[in-house]
Amino acid sequence: MTHPRFTPLADSLPATVPFVGPETQERARGAAFAARLGANESLFGPSPLAVAAMAQAAADVWMYGDPENHDLRAALAAHHGAGPENIVVAEGIDGLLGYLVRLLVAPGDAVVTSDGAYPTLNFHVAGFGGHLHKVPYRGDHEDPDALLDRAAAVDAKLIYLANPDNPMGSHHPGSTIAAIIERLPPGTLLALDEAYVELAPEGTAPVIAADDPRVIRLRTFSKAYGMAGARVGYAMGAAPLIAAFNKVRNHFGVGRIVQAGALAALADTAHLAWVQAEVAASRAALGRIAVQNGLTPLPSATNFVTMDCGADGAFARRVLEALIARGIFVRMPFVAPQNRCIRVSTGPAAEMRAFADALPQALAAARG
Amino acid sequence: MTHPRFTPLADSLPATVPFVGPETQERARGAAFAARLGANESLFGPSPLAVAAMAQAAADVWMYGDPENHDLRAALAAHHGAGPENIVVAEGIDGLLGYLVRLLVAPGDAVVTSDGAYPTLNFHVAGFGGHLHKVPYRGDHEDPDALLDRAAAVDAKLIYLANPDNPMGSHHPGSTIAAIIERLPPGTLLALDEAYVELAPEGTAPVIAADDPRVIRLRTFSKAYGMAGARVGYAMGAAPLIAAFNKVRNHFGVGRIVQAGALAALADTAHLAWVQAEVAASRAALGRIAVQNGLTPLPSATNFVTMDCGADGAFARRVLEALIARGIFVRMPFVAPQNRCIRVSTGPAAEMRAFADALPQALAAARG
């Protein structure tokens, strides 16, 4: 008998991973990237107050972090006008999605998402044996009607919707999200991924009662707050659903340094406002660079700009590879027709210049 | 229909959590602990080089950590004479145990452990629907024969064994562990939790070939390395088992600051040697305090000393509560007859004095 004996489900899972990190690509090319514009990290950085709080907490790292994340949850509750019982903190939205899928999705249960949306959701659904149903984007937006119709048809446990959307940068107004919630099939939970919502126009985040049992909202400190490397996100929802995470989560999974950093970041509203302004300016700059090079920048409610390269996925792939060869880390959508695009993070002037310098060469190489 | 629809397994899980943190107790009593001696954290602290590395990495926290943990795995591989393909890094041994159980244990599958051993293993086995079989300790040691016999009888997927043991502080020599591996039933994997092994006598860690498919070793930076609040551990095993973790793990779950800290901690062998010496001295000090108060200190291969209070679990519970009331955070074993004891972490002189001052009062209160 072989060691070990995996479960049939584990045996059936592919060895693929959701994302290849830029460090892996750097090791493969033998050189660091000149501009790291592929993972929608915040090149504008975290709050200096958060950095200071984390540096200070590092000296106390011999102590486990509070497994209840009490202070951070209390601060988030105050920030959102909810109760601490409506908030669970975990190892990023990735971690939260894993726990959520585990709580809801037994083998064969249906989940509905958009074809080309966040692949880590798909990784978790497959990982727990769920049946993933994908509906196409419509006009580079996730399609509420298609998601709802499919959820009703397949009796979905869960609909995944990111608003704003990654990888297209599009968004629906909060009123549309509110209408989706009203139209959910009985017993279908909306997992509303709001990773980028702090960077979206006013009104993108719908008003949702803290105890609404039909929706769980996912937020992160990885994007606008510039703390991707800390790995901390949170979910907001009705207390019974939030409490259920305690049945399965890694209770000590969010460490002491991370909790201190997130608490300080949340309090630094001035830094967030500065990032929002810088991101808006950089989106405009990326738009100009795209247009100057004959590409079409899509409207963005995020910290990245998705650019239509004007041809098919093979062409966009060549542009992407030519950029990477020139030290510019970018990514692209996975699925047609969105994969006619490349996706470029906003950032300070130096990185924008590096991208502006490399793009004409990359386009020439892709066409040549 | 109610929202959301949990899986039958999730619905069946209790709301209990593996551990209540000291912060929760501090909030309940309205005061901080004077001495934090209950979680086997390293009061001797992390390497100053690790603290410096984490403080420096905090400024770069806008970048996701390398999802392959490449540099840390390479350093660990060199440290252990293994290959990077034999090592997976994750969110502490807690996180690793969760992934391991998920990979191996389908609903109804058998896992064998000791009654009163690490409860987070039990949490994960229940969480994936496994059937947990517990065998008694023998003479305050985990009992290899009983574990092996039960595993054979129930066709266990997994045996959990901590060496050194928590909560008793006992250990088996590496030769005993090697003999256990030779006697494993076909298809039973040994999960060897070596969280405390850096603090144990020479020879406690058995020599195991890196590609031995019968065992997976679990290690952590939380104990001897003093980085509990960073949440980072690693597992070593045969490449196919290690690779399987990629099917289910949170790929970005170990952040940038944590990876930098662990890398620096591993390299600071002088700090580790100092901690080992301090822990040994503090174990002796705790032993003297116990004896002076009529308690029996158990031999310890860890950074804590378990003290036999000489009566039943109810008495030890009263001692524990009286210590907590006096600002001394300690814990105790969960299960009889081990629960005749309290468990006290080693630490610097100030905390030892605080414990020595409080213990006579606590014993008087418990007897009164």
XYZ file of C-alpha atoms in Angstrom:
736
model
C 0.000 0.000 0.000
C 1.331 3.435 -0.865
C 1.988 6.186 1.644
C 0.093 8.272 2.191
C -3.448 7.466 1.189
C -4.933 10.696 -0.118
C -8.670 11.223 -0.191
C -10.230 10.549 -3.605
C -10.944 14.276 -3.858
C -7.327 15.246 -3.104
C -6.112 12.665 -5.577
C -8.375 14.116 -8.250
C -7.158 17.703 -7.887
C -4.761 19.081 -10.476
C -1.306 20.265 -9.481
C -1.941 23.724 -10.952
C -1.769 26.791 -8.736
C -3.941 29.907 -8.984
C -1.109 32.343 -9.673
C 2.564 32.230 -10.484
C 4.267 34.923 -8.434
C 6.546 37.566 -9.926
C 9.433 36.199 -7.875
C 9.117 32.911 -9.741
C 9.320 34.788 -13.024
C 12.294 36.787 -11.767
C 14.110 33.606 -10.839
C 13.341 32.156 -14.273
C 14.612 35.230 -16.131
C 17.543 35.707 -13.789
C 16.781 39.384 -13.153
C 14.470 41.476 -11.038
C 11.606 43.366 -12.644
C 12.137 47.092 -13.133
C 8.435 47.751 -12.551
C 6.117 45.454 -10.644
C 2.773 46.256 -12.246
C 1.160 42.834 -12.519
C -0.386 41.959 -9.170
C -2.406 45.113 -8.492
C -0.330 45.786 -5.442
C -0.277 49.366 -4.234
C 2.987 50.864 -5.386
C 2.014 53.901 -3.336
C 2.775 51.825 -0.299
C 1.228 51.294 3.101
C 0.569 53.967 5.684
C 3.812 54.980 7.399
C 1.883 54.599 10.624
C 1.141 50.982 9.722
C 4.802 50.371 8.916
C 5.784 51.834 12.274
C 3.178 49.770 14.093
C 4.417 46.592 12.415
C 8.054 47.375 13.163
C 7.152 47.921 16.791
C 5.045 44.751 16.948
C 7.949 42.766 15.507
C 9.731 43.062 18.854
C 6.706 41.438 20.514
C 6.446 38.648 17.978
C 7.257 36.015 20.589
C 3.594 36.309 21.615
C 0.858 34.709 19.544
C -1.547 37.182 18.037
C -4.963 37.456 19.638
C -6.917 34.576 18.057
C -10.133 36.616 18.307
C -8.575 39.575 16.487
C -10.579 41.580 19.003
C -9.161 45.049 18.586
C -9.075 44.902 14.804
C -12.614 43.556 14.607
C -13.825 46.259 16.998
C -12.193 48.950 14.881
C -13.631 47.502 11.679
C -17.057 47.283 13.272
C -16.915 50.937 14.269
C -15.646 51.848 10.794
C -18.531 50.087 9.084
C -21.314 50.706 11.590
C -21.618 46.997 12.301
C -20.975 44.821 15.329
C -17.857 42.752 15.942
C -20.102 39.702 15.581
C -20.551 40.713 11.938
C -16.843 40.612 11.139
C -14.298 37.829 10.746
C -10.628 38.505 10.044
C -8.493 35.966 8.193
C -5.502 35.363 5.947
C -6.608 37.574 3.071
C -9.649 37.229 0.868
C -8.016 34.057 -0.437
C -8.195 32.564 3.030
C -11.731 33.806 3.598
C -12.930 32.347 0.291
C -11.415 29.015 1.251
C -13.235 28.956 4.573
C -16.488 30.143 2.997
C -16.444 27.483 0.310
C -15.597 24.860 2.910
C -18.577 25.895 5.034
C -21.071 25.890 2.168
C -19.922 23.654 -0.623
C -20.059 19.883 -0.289
C -18.958 17.695 -3.185
C -21.271 18.290 -6.114
C -22.763 21.533 -4.795
C -23.078 24.315 -7.322
C -21.256 27.639 -7.331
C -21.709 30.301 -10.000
C -19.065 32.756 -11.107
C -18.022 34.668 -14.216
C -15.780 33.016 -16.773
C -12.416 34.682 -16.258
C -13.115 36.074 -12.780
C -10.873 35.514 -9.767
C -9.231 32.094 -10.199
C -8.604 31.528 -6.496
C -12.356 31.164 -5.991
C -12.290 28.449 -8.631
C -9.306 26.812 -6.882
C -11.266 26.584 -3.648
C -14.476 25.328 -5.254
C -12.548 22.580 -7.007
C -10.629 21.927 -3.817
C -13.800 21.090 -1.928
C -15.373 19.145 -4.772
C -17.894 21.784 -5.763
C -19.319 22.123 -9.233
C -18.341 25.451 -10.753
C -20.680 27.063 -13.278
C -19.280 29.969 -15.301
C -21.241 32.591 -17.184
C -19.681 34.982 -19.684
C -18.880 38.599 -19.056
C -21.063 41.064 -20.914
C -19.356 44.162 -22.241
C -16.379 43.575 -19.960
C -18.662 43.615 -16.924
C -19.743 40.691 -14.807
C -23.319 40.001 -15.859
C -25.840 40.099 -13.003
C -28.710 38.607 -15.009
C -26.626 35.718 -16.242
C -25.251 35.022 -12.767
C -28.727 35.064 -11.218
C -30.307 32.988 -13.956
C -27.613 30.349 -13.752
C -27.762 30.289 -9.954
C -31.483 29.626 -10.110
C -31.043 26.965 -12.770
C -28.387 25.025 -10.894
C -29.610 25.737 -7.320
C -26.307 27.391 -6.456
C -25.103 27.575 -2.879
C -23.018 30.590 -3.781
C -22.648 33.316 -6.390
C -19.239 34.968 -6.595
C -19.237 38.559 -7.826
C -16.371 41.025 -7.579
C -17.369 44.674 -7.604
C -15.268 46.368 -8.873
C -14.226 43.527 -11.089
C -10.797 42.022 -11.491
C -9.332 41.611 -14.163
C -11.403 44.102 -16.178
C -11.558 47.012 -13.723
C -15.252 47.559 -14.467
C -17.890 48.085 -11.817
C -21.592 48.195 -11.197
C -23.168 50.915 -9.084
C -24.188 49.904 -5.603
C -27.828 50.063 -6.610
C -27.262 47.227 -9.073
C -25.651 45.127 -6.345
C -28.567 45.857 -4.039
C -30.959 44.749 -6.780
C -28.988 41.518 -7.251
C -29.374 40.752 -3.560
C -33.141 41.209 -3.831
C -33.250 38.806 -6.757
C -31.093 36.022 -5.289
C -32.652 32.576 -5.547
C -33.768 31.123 -2.221
C -30.749 29.724 -0.404
C -28.128 31.290 -2.650
C -25.537 33.399 -0.846
C -23.844 36.271 -2.647
C -20.098 36.397 -2.019
C -19.401 40.023 -2.851
C -15.679 40.560 -3.315
C -15.010 44.238 -2.675
C -11.216 44.046 -2.720
C -10.969 47.242 -4.759
C -14.007 49.119 -3.492
C -12.048 51.818 -1.650
C -10.734 52.871 -5.073
C -14.115 52.938 -6.809
C -16.503 55.857 -7.337
C -18.715 56.915 -4.473
C -21.793 54.718 -4.382
C -20.107 51.537 -5.640
C -20.446 49.911 -2.224
C -24.134 49.248 -1.637
C -25.810 49.886 1.675
C -26.377 46.430 3.170
C -27.751 45.787 6.633
C -25.087 44.203 8.832
C -27.361 41.245 9.581
C -28.528 40.606 6.012
C -28.192 36.817 5.683
C -28.138 36.842 1.895
C -24.700 38.333 1.320
C -21.154 38.208 2.658
C -18.804 41.056 1.767
C -15.074 40.452 1.428
C -12.570 43.226 2.012
C -8.801 43.381 2.144
C -5.848 45.422 3.304
C -3.920 44.247 0.232
C -5.067 46.874 -2.256
C -5.899 50.462 -1.268
C -4.219 49.947 2.107
C -1.030 48.702 0.460
C -0.451 45.700 2.717
C -0.573 42.732 0.321
C 2.472 41.178 1.979
C 0.763 41.162 5.371
C -2.057 38.886 4.208
C -5.061 40.175 6.027
C -8.627 40.537 4.918
C -12.032 40.479 6.512
C -15.566 39.431 5.770
C -18.767 41.109 6.876
C -22.068 39.324 7.156
C -24.845 38.118 9.372
C -23.671 36.926 12.779
C -24.575 33.229 12.334
C -22.534 32.998 9.140
C -19.629 34.920 10.631
C -19.681 32.731 13.739
C -19.496 29.618 11.565
C -16.005 30.617 10.419
C -14.847 29.815 13.958
C -15.668 26.179 13.259
C -13.011 25.913 10.572
C -10.625 28.850 10.543
C -6.974 28.859 11.638
C -7.636 30.711 14.882
C -4.092 31.975 15.271
C -3.652 32.470 11.524
C -3.503 36.277 11.557
C -0.391 37.128 13.490
C 0.461 39.873 15.937
C 2.412 42.074 13.508
C -0.322 41.867 10.909
C -3.086 42.787 13.339
C -1.125 45.786 14.570
C -0.469 46.935 11.024
C -4.057 46.619 9.880
C -5.312 48.512 12.916
C -2.946 51.391 12.230
C -3.710 51.378 8.515
C -7.446 51.590 9.115
C -6.971 54.616 11.345
C -4.810 56.499 8.847
C -7.585 57.973 6.740
C -5.261 60.669 5.394
C -3.004 58.068 3.817
C -5.982 56.322 2.249
C -7.207 59.598 0.791
C -3.753 60.281 -0.622
C -3.620 56.815 -2.204
C -7.057 57.317 -3.712
C -5.929 60.572 -5.322
C -2.663 59.087 -6.562
C -4.420 56.060 -8.007
C -6.890 58.296 -9.831
C -4.050 60.353 -11.305
C -2.124 57.244 -12.289
C -5.190 55.710 -13.930
C -5.376 58.821 -16.096
C -1.673 58.589 -16.874
C -2.000 54.912 -17.850
C -4.961 55.864 -20.028
C -2.879 58.437 -21.870
C -0.012 55.978 -22.361
C -2.441 53.421 -23.749
C -4.020 55.884 -26.188
C -0.629 57.180 -27.318
C 0.220 53.607 -28.266
C -3.028 52.851 -30.044
C -4.490 50.750 -27.224
C -7.893 51.310 -25.652
C -7.891 51.783 -21.889
C -11.013 50.405 -20.265
C -12.699 52.523 -17.602
C -11.343 51.448 -14.213
C -12.764 51.585 -10.707
C -9.633 49.922 -9.316
C -5.901 50.465 -8.920
C -5.178 49.025 -12.353
C -6.052 49.784 -15.956
C -6.969 47.015 -18.347
C -5.963 47.859 -21.908
C -7.538 46.440 -25.022
C -4.678 45.569 -27.358
C -7.054 45.550 -30.305
C -6.574 41.990 -31.449
C -6.875 38.485 -30.034
C -5.494 36.741 -26.960
C -2.423 35.526 -28.805
C -1.466 39.083 -29.668
C -2.038 40.349 -26.118
C 0.035 37.432 -24.858
C 2.898 38.509 -27.126
C 2.636 42.079 -25.831
C 2.674 40.778 -22.277
C 5.681 38.580 -22.892
C 7.540 41.394 -24.597
C 6.851 43.648 -21.609
C 8.059 40.981 -19.205
C 11.195 40.505 -21.296
C 11.795 44.253 -20.839
C 11.460 44.002 -17.071
C 7.853 45.146 -16.790
C 5.736 42.695 -14.776
C 2.107 42.796 -15.950
C -0.635 40.207 -16.208
C -3.587 39.619 -18.527
C -7.073 38.141 -18.348
C -7.231 34.373 -18.773
C -10.326 33.954 -20.913
C -11.551 35.157 -24.324
C -12.607 37.755 -25.233
C -11.218 39.544 -22.170
C -7.795 38.141 -22.974
C -7.460 40.636 -25.817
C -6.260 42.908 -22.986
C -3.296 43.412 -20.709
C -3.733 44.568 -17.122
C -1.412 47.200 -15.658
C -1.267 48.391 -12.037
C -1.170 52.084 -11.219
C 1.935 53.463 -9.585
C 4.271 56.417 -9.100
C 5.796 58.390 -11.972
C 8.979 56.314 -12.228
C 7.095 53.082 -12.853
C 4.719 54.821 -15.253
C 7.711 56.075 -17.218
C 9.228 52.611 -17.282
C 5.973 51.234 -18.642
C 5.637 54.091 -21.155
C 9.173 53.445 -22.373
C 8.703 49.699 -22.739
C 5.219 49.598 -24.267
C 6.083 50.881 -27.776
C 8.949 48.400 -28.009
C 6.752 45.601 -26.734
C 4.043 46.400 -29.254
C 6.574 46.503 -32.042
C 7.980 43.177 -30.929
C 4.488 41.672 -30.707
C 3.647 42.881 -34.198
C 6.990 41.972 -35.696
C -35.165 28.591 2.800
C -32.510 29.861 5.168
C -29.374 31.667 4.113
C -26.836 30.323 3.815
C -27.083 26.588 3.341
C -24.150 25.095 5.221
C -22.859 21.660 4.340
C -24.169 18.919 6.636
C -20.633 18.561 8.002
C -20.309 22.274 8.763
C -23.726 22.246 10.383
C -22.668 19.352 12.592
C -19.516 20.985 13.915
C -19.547 22.436 17.421
C -18.905 26.120 18.001
C -16.010 25.371 20.346
C -12.531 26.630 19.551
C -9.226 24.855 20.253
C -7.798 27.502 22.598
C -8.968 30.609 24.378
C -6.242 33.214 24.042
C -4.750 35.061 26.996
C -6.045 38.337 25.561
C -9.588 37.022 25.935
C -8.887 36.235 29.574
C -7.304 39.647 30.064
C -10.385 41.340 28.662
C -12.592 39.228 30.934
C -10.586 40.055 34.065
C -10.076 43.681 33.062
C -6.327 43.582 33.585
C -3.226 42.422 31.769
C -1.301 39.395 32.992
C 1.890 40.098 34.911
C 3.492 36.949 33.532
C 2.459 35.249 30.311
C 3.470 31.637 31.011
C 0.547 29.696 29.550
C 1.098 29.365 25.809
C 4.678 28.076 25.711
C 5.749 31.159 23.882
C 9.426 32.019 24.124
C 9.747 34.785 26.659
C 13.399 34.950 25.638
C 12.210 36.533 22.440
C 13.095 36.249 18.775
C 16.487 36.847 17.261
C 17.227 40.578 17.079
C 18.279 39.912 13.510
C 14.815 38.517 12.789
C 13.198 41.559 14.373
C 15.352 43.823 12.233
C 14.538 41.835 9.101
C 10.818 42.055 9.819
C 10.969 45.770 10.540
C 12.772 46.301 7.256
C 10.357 44.066 5.342
C 7.432 46.028 6.780
C 8.313 48.909 4.472
C 7.977 46.538 1.497
C 4.693 45.084 2.666
C 2.861 46.510 -0.354
C 4.257 43.498 -2.241
C 2.754 40.058 -1.808
C 5.113 37.542 -0.311
C 6.615 34.986 -2.653
C 3.901 32.300 -2.877
C 6.570 29.632 -3.338
C 8.435 30.723 -0.188
C 11.489 29.980 -2.304
C 14.270 31.513 -0.266
C 12.978 30.211 3.049
C 12.452 26.720 1.674
C 15.933 26.746 0.160
C 17.443 27.773 3.493
C 15.452 25.151 5.363
C 16.477 22.518 2.848
C 20.134 23.399 3.328
C 19.667 23.412 7.101
C 18.150 19.934 7.102
C 20.089 18.328 4.282
C 16.943 17.922 2.234
C 15.696 19.355 -1.039
C 13.266 22.266 -1.372
C 10.833 19.723 -2.816
C 10.776 18.097 0.633
C 9.606 21.259 2.406
C 6.341 23.174 2.521
C 5.957 26.395 4.492
C 2.574 27.453 5.863
C 0.675 29.348 8.527
C 2.112 27.523 11.537
C 1.805 23.867 12.441
C -1.912 24.587 12.950
C -2.218 25.509 9.283
C -0.100 22.566 8.175
C -2.171 20.104 10.204
C -5.319 21.503 8.616
C -3.963 21.003 5.115
C -2.617 17.542 5.955
C -5.909 16.334 7.389
C -7.741 17.776 4.406
C -5.486 15.896 2.002
C -5.794 12.558 3.779
C -8.978 12.379 5.796
C -12.340 11.978 4.101
C -15.486 11.726 6.222
C -15.292 8.586 8.324
C -11.568 8.031 7.873
C -9.672 7.119 11.017
C -6.997 9.163 12.756
C -5.233 8.064 15.937
C -3.878 10.372 18.601
C -3.268 10.436 22.348
C -6.075 11.431 24.687
C -5.124 14.896 25.845
C -2.620 15.640 23.068
C -2.721 18.742 20.864
C -6.392 19.760 20.499
C -5.941 21.601 17.222
C -5.292 18.262 15.523
C -8.629 17.090 16.896
C -10.272 20.307 15.664
C -9.067 19.635 12.132
C -10.008 15.948 12.131
C -13.525 16.823 13.277
C -13.601 19.684 10.795
C -13.094 17.323 7.870
C -15.407 14.638 9.204
C -12.709 12.217 10.261
C -13.127 9.689 13.042
C -10.705 10.404 15.871
C -9.455 7.505 17.981
C -7.684 8.385 21.225
C -5.385 6.176 23.245
C -4.262 6.968 26.793
C -0.897 8.318 27.764
C 1.308 5.880 29.629
C 3.398 7.294 32.440
C 2.897 10.833 31.105
C 4.352 9.795 27.761
C 2.524 9.260 24.505
C 2.343 5.492 24.107
C 3.858 4.183 20.859
C 2.515 0.650 21.234
C -1.006 1.833 21.914
C -0.900 4.280 19.003
C 0.380 1.614 16.607
C -2.036 -1.055 17.811
C -5.015 1.247 17.505
C -3.897 2.453 14.083
C -3.732 -1.121 12.860
C -7.094 -1.940 14.382
C -8.925 0.990 12.811
C -6.914 1.212 9.558
C -5.850 4.766 10.373
C -4.857 7.166 7.640
C -2.795 9.109 10.140
C -1.146 8.792 13.546
C -0.428 12.056 15.333
C 2.518 12.009 17.712
C 4.247 14.999 19.242
C 7.856 14.467 20.263
C 8.583 16.118 22.639
C 5.040 15.992 23.887
C 2.762 18.878 24.746
C 1.258 19.237 27.400
C 3.424 16.866 29.454
C 6.887 17.899 28.277
C 7.988 14.268 28.004
C 9.847 12.823 25.072
C 10.952 9.625 23.451
C 14.462 9.206 22.076
C 14.804 9.401 18.324
C 15.464 5.676 18.182
C 11.952 5.028 19.509
C 10.473 7.278 16.828
C 12.498 5.474 14.179
C 11.168 2.155 15.487
C 7.604 3.465 15.326
C 8.095 4.372 11.678
C 9.277 0.830 10.956
C 6.187 -0.584 12.626
C 3.577 1.657 10.982
C 0.645 -0.255 9.523
C 0.542 -0.232 5.724
C -0.882 3.054 4.521
C -0.682 4.848 7.861
C 1.244 8.124 7.802
C 2.989 9.347 10.931
C 2.467 13.059 11.556
C 5.429 13.786 13.798
C 4.957 17.126 15.524
C 8.419 18.370 16.474
C 7.381 21.855 17.594
C 9.678 21.691 20.610
C 12.455 19.528 19.242
C 15.099 22.283 19.168
C 14.749 22.382 22.963
C 15.020 18.642 23.518
C 18.090 16.537 24.299
C 20.434 15.610 21.493
C 19.104 12.556 19.715
C 15.403 13.339 20.168
C 15.019 14.087 16.473
C 15.403 10.812 14.606
C 17.355 10.532 11.400
C 14.729 10.157 8.678
C 15.472 10.057 4.960
C 14.068 13.144 3.251
C 12.056 10.996 0.850
C 10.653 8.549 3.414
C 6.966 8.356 2.457
C 5.833 7.051 5.844
C 6.285 10.196 7.904
C 5.787 13.943 7.751
C 7.644 16.119 10.255
C 6.157 19.376 11.468
C 8.337 22.209 12.687
C 7.687 25.773 13.759
C 9.283 29.148 14.373
C 6.836 29.708 17.244
C 8.773 28.013 20.041
C 12.579 27.976 20.206
C 12.752 30.697 17.541
C 10.396 32.940 19.508
C 8.144 33.957 16.610
C 4.712 32.684 17.620
C 3.083 35.940 16.515
C 4.475 35.566 13.008
C 2.662 32.291 12.353
C 5.067 30.290 10.314
C 5.856 26.623 10.349
C 7.026 24.034 7.890
C 6.615 20.389 7.109
C 9.215 17.988 5.772
C 8.365 14.848 3.891
C 8.541 12.931 0.663
C 8.211 15.112 -2.413
C 4.839 13.729 -3.615
C 3.211 14.456 -0.262
C 4.795 17.885 -0.010
C 3.717 18.716 -3.564
C 0.141 17.788 -2.706
C -0.053 20.714 -0.295
C 0.016 22.958 -3.361
C -3.392 21.576 -4.292
C -5.045 23.042 -1.233
C -2.861 25.573 0.580
C -3.326 29.335 0.715
C -0.496 30.085 -1.672
C 0.023 33.642 -0.497
C -0.745 32.772 3.125
C 2.768 33.306 4.497
C 3.432 36.985 4.044
C 6.529 38.929 3.116
C 7.408 40.101 6.632
C 7.045 36.612 8.038
C 9.241 35.022 5.381
C 11.955 37.605 5.962
C 11.810 37.057 9.717
C 11.967 33.288 9.514
C 14.916 33.419 7.130
C 16.857 35.668 9.492
C 15.883 33.619 12.550
C 17.096 30.394 10.967
C 20.467 31.957 10.209
C 20.991 33.258 13.762
C 22.336 30.088 15.303
C 23.917 32.049 18.153
C 20.530 33.300 19.305
C 19.091 29.792 19.167
C 21.983 28.475 21.264
C 21.410 31.258 23.801
C 17.689 30.436 23.991
C 18.477 26.752 24.463
C 20.749 27.584 27.396
C 18.282 30.008 28.942
C 15.432 27.531 28.607
C 17.501 24.826 30.292
C 18.341 27.153 33.173
C 14.730 28.244 33.501
C 13.499 24.650 33.495
C 15.768 24.037 36.455
C 14.484 27.174 38.177
C 10.875 26.135 37.627
C 11.714 22.697 39.005
C 13.120 24.255 42.173
C 10.059 26.467 42.599
C 7.795 23.453 42.188
C 9.698 21.371 44.737
C 9.824 24.243 47.218
C 6.039 24.320 47.047
C 5.519 20.591 47.372
C 4.753 20.015 43.695
C 6.480 17.460 41.486
C 8.050 18.867 38.333
C 7.946 16.412 35.430
C 11.076 16.025 33.338
C 10.806 18.393 30.381
C 12.288 18.338 26.877
C 10.498 21.567 25.990
C 10.293 25.240 26.971
C 7.755 24.516 29.710
C 7.562 22.493 32.905
C 4.484 20.489 33.755
C 3.997 20.248 37.513
C 2.085 17.509 39.281
C -0.050 19.239 41.921
C -0.414 15.962 43.813
C -4.181 15.638 43.672
C -6.953 15.496 41.093
C -7.947 17.687 38.168
C -10.306 19.744 40.272
C -7.463 20.715 42.590
C -5.111 21.588 39.747
C -7.910 23.648 38.210
C -8.214 25.607 41.457
C -4.466 26.214 41.506
C -4.613 27.385 37.901
C -7.515 29.727 38.546
C -5.822 31.139 41.625
C -2.682 31.805 39.582
C -4.708 33.507 36.874
C -6.465 35.621 39.502
C -2.980 36.730 40.608
C -1.998 37.748 37.095
C -0.067 34.621 36.159
C -1.256 33.109 32.866
C -0.715 29.347 32.864
C -2.587 26.428 31.323
C -3.159 22.796 32.290
C -3.718 19.462 30.545
C -7.300 18.764 29.511
C -7.648 15.089 30.333
C -7.288 12.865 33.397
C -4.921 11.815 34.848
C -2.642 14.405 33.190
C -4.963 17.132 34.421
C -3.557 16.703 37.928
C -0.872 19.061 36.598
C -0.374 22.678 35.650
C 1.868 23.688 32.763
C 4.231 26.642 33.104
C 6.396 28.198 30.395
C 10.048 28.964 30.995
C 11.122 32.594 30.984
C 13.494 35.228 32.318
C 14.119 35.837 36.012
C 11.419 38.478 36.457
C 8.642 36.161 35.295
C 10.079 33.290 37.325
C 9.982 35.494 40.415
C 6.402 36.505 39.681
C 5.447 32.852 39.429
C 7.419 31.946 42.573
C 5.663 34.727 44.470
C 2.181 33.764 43.310
C 2.410 29.983 43.588
C 2.352 29.661 47.417
C -0.646 31.969 47.589
C -2.370 30.094 44.801
C -1.787 26.751 46.507
C -3.099 28.126 49.787
C -6.160 29.454 48.019
C -6.695 26.135 46.252
C -6.443 24.227 49.517
C -8.501 26.711 51.526
